[in-house]
Amino acid sequence: MKLLNNIRLRDKMFLIYFLGVIAPILVTNIIFYNIITGNVREQRIKDIDLAVEQIKNEFRLMVDQAVGLSSYFYADYKTNEVLNIDFTNTEDYVEAYDLYLRSTLNNYSPFSSSLQNKTLYVDNPTLLNSGNIGLLSSEVRETGWYKQWMQEASSQPMFVRIDDADGRFQSFSVLRRMDYFADRMDKEKLVKIDFKTIDLMEVFANLNVQGDMYLVGPEGRIEYTTNPSVNWKGGDKQLYSALKTDRVIRFEKEYGSISYLSGWKVAGTINENEIIKEVLKSRHFILWSACLMLIIPTIIILFITRSVNLRIIEILKHMKKVKTQQFQTIMHGESRDEIGQLTLEFNSMIMQIKTLIQDVYLTEIQKKSLELERRKAQLNALQSQINPHFLFNALETIRMRSLLKHEHETAKIIQSMAMILRSSLTWNKEWVSVEEELGFILCFLDIQKYRFEDKLSVQIEVQPEARTCVVPKMVFLPFVENASIHGIEPLKKGGSMDIRIAVEGPEIVFTVQDNGVGMSSGQVDKLYSYLKLDGIIGERIGIQNVIYRVKMLYGEQVTFKVDSSPGKGTRIELRIPPKP
């Protein structure tokens, strides 16, 4: 028990989760997996065994059709009688063939669906060797299938594989001696019925058997197979017992007491991987179900653990802050569990401590701070040397005296200077119309013209619709001042300046262009660098501070372009949206 006291709460939760959830689920799924996979394997083997049994029965049904047809010829008296007659001329045989044998041989359909050919061989040279009638000539008697049949010649039908002289496959056939009326008829007769090989392939191509099927003869050799690696059509037939048996499951079905299929059997070989595939399907199902059983409880437990662990960590973090005199309450919603009650008690304790500190300690500090602020205010008041109203009154007095002395030009310049000074010192009006901003620009240009007389030439173009637009106060004037003082003033012969204010789409466009000394690439880069500075204000209301102001007001909607080179003047363009 003491050992558990040294384990963190989160680790205890995970230990409970592992021992109470993961371990039981893993054990249960392992047992379930073993049972299910065993059942799936057994069921798959049963399904394959039934499929092989079905192939066996379908093959027997196909052979039974030929046996039934042979029985018909075997017991039909009229057929045997016609075949036993010694015809004196061909016309008599053709007439007898048309009257009975043609309809019997060609129109007998109940057993002909899977049969390719029917031939009645007779030791009667007066018959024609055509129309499903064959003569038991010496050539026929020398064939392999005839010799094979003669070894076990009886009245019972026999299923055989027939090969050519080179031992290659020709067909599967049923042979039967027609001796039912041997006591009354002396001619040797034999019926040979051939099967359609394609029907045999369809019987053995069962989709439920994902392996190879074999038709094995009485000698244990492979007479037919769906295995493409076995050459069952060739003369050198392979023994079924010689097949490789590594990781192979065999299914064999013999025909037992059926006389005409005695010794024949249908066999199937299935690779164990095919069985494993079915087992893997069940394994995937078990794995997915196990994952769901693990993930859902994990999410629930993590959610509950997080509710407990995070709040305890938060309380511990605030308790550590108390050591450094940071008395912060825990800002969480009220909860009714034990941790919520602990949080409320902690907040109550912190509030009491803060109250005690403020009553005793902070109150004394505030008194001293107020005393310092009072003395600082008195010092600032003593340091104020010039009253702006005194400056305006003084300038107005000088202007009036100039008018009395008929110095109208001087009076006008003083008035312009007073307007600019009043505007720069009064910032309670942050937004002005373009018309008012243009007034500041004209006042500045009047002062410059007074200073340089004909050295400065100015062209101003303002669209009528732009005059009523609202812009930040003194946003254009610093650019005009910069063009005049730094661009044209250094010239010996003077220069010109073009000012344009227009509305283009949703933007107000201000352009000032001079033919002054221009700027180097370094100076241009410095102007562009102002766009990247945040929170930096210069000592004067210059271009740097104008760019900073419009960035604060408009953000990324500001467009600022500078086109200048030494000796070729400067063009500055500022695009801003209407008042936001």
Coordinates of C-alpha atoms in Angstrom, one line a residue, residues 49 262 290-291 302 352 491:
D49 CA -15.5 -31.6 -49.1
S262 CA -15.0 -49.1 -60.6
A290 CA -10.8 -5.8 -30.3
C291 CA -9.7 -2.4 -31.4
L302 CA -8.8 9.3 -20.8
Q352 CA -8.4 36.0 2.4
L491 CA 19.0 72.0 -56.3

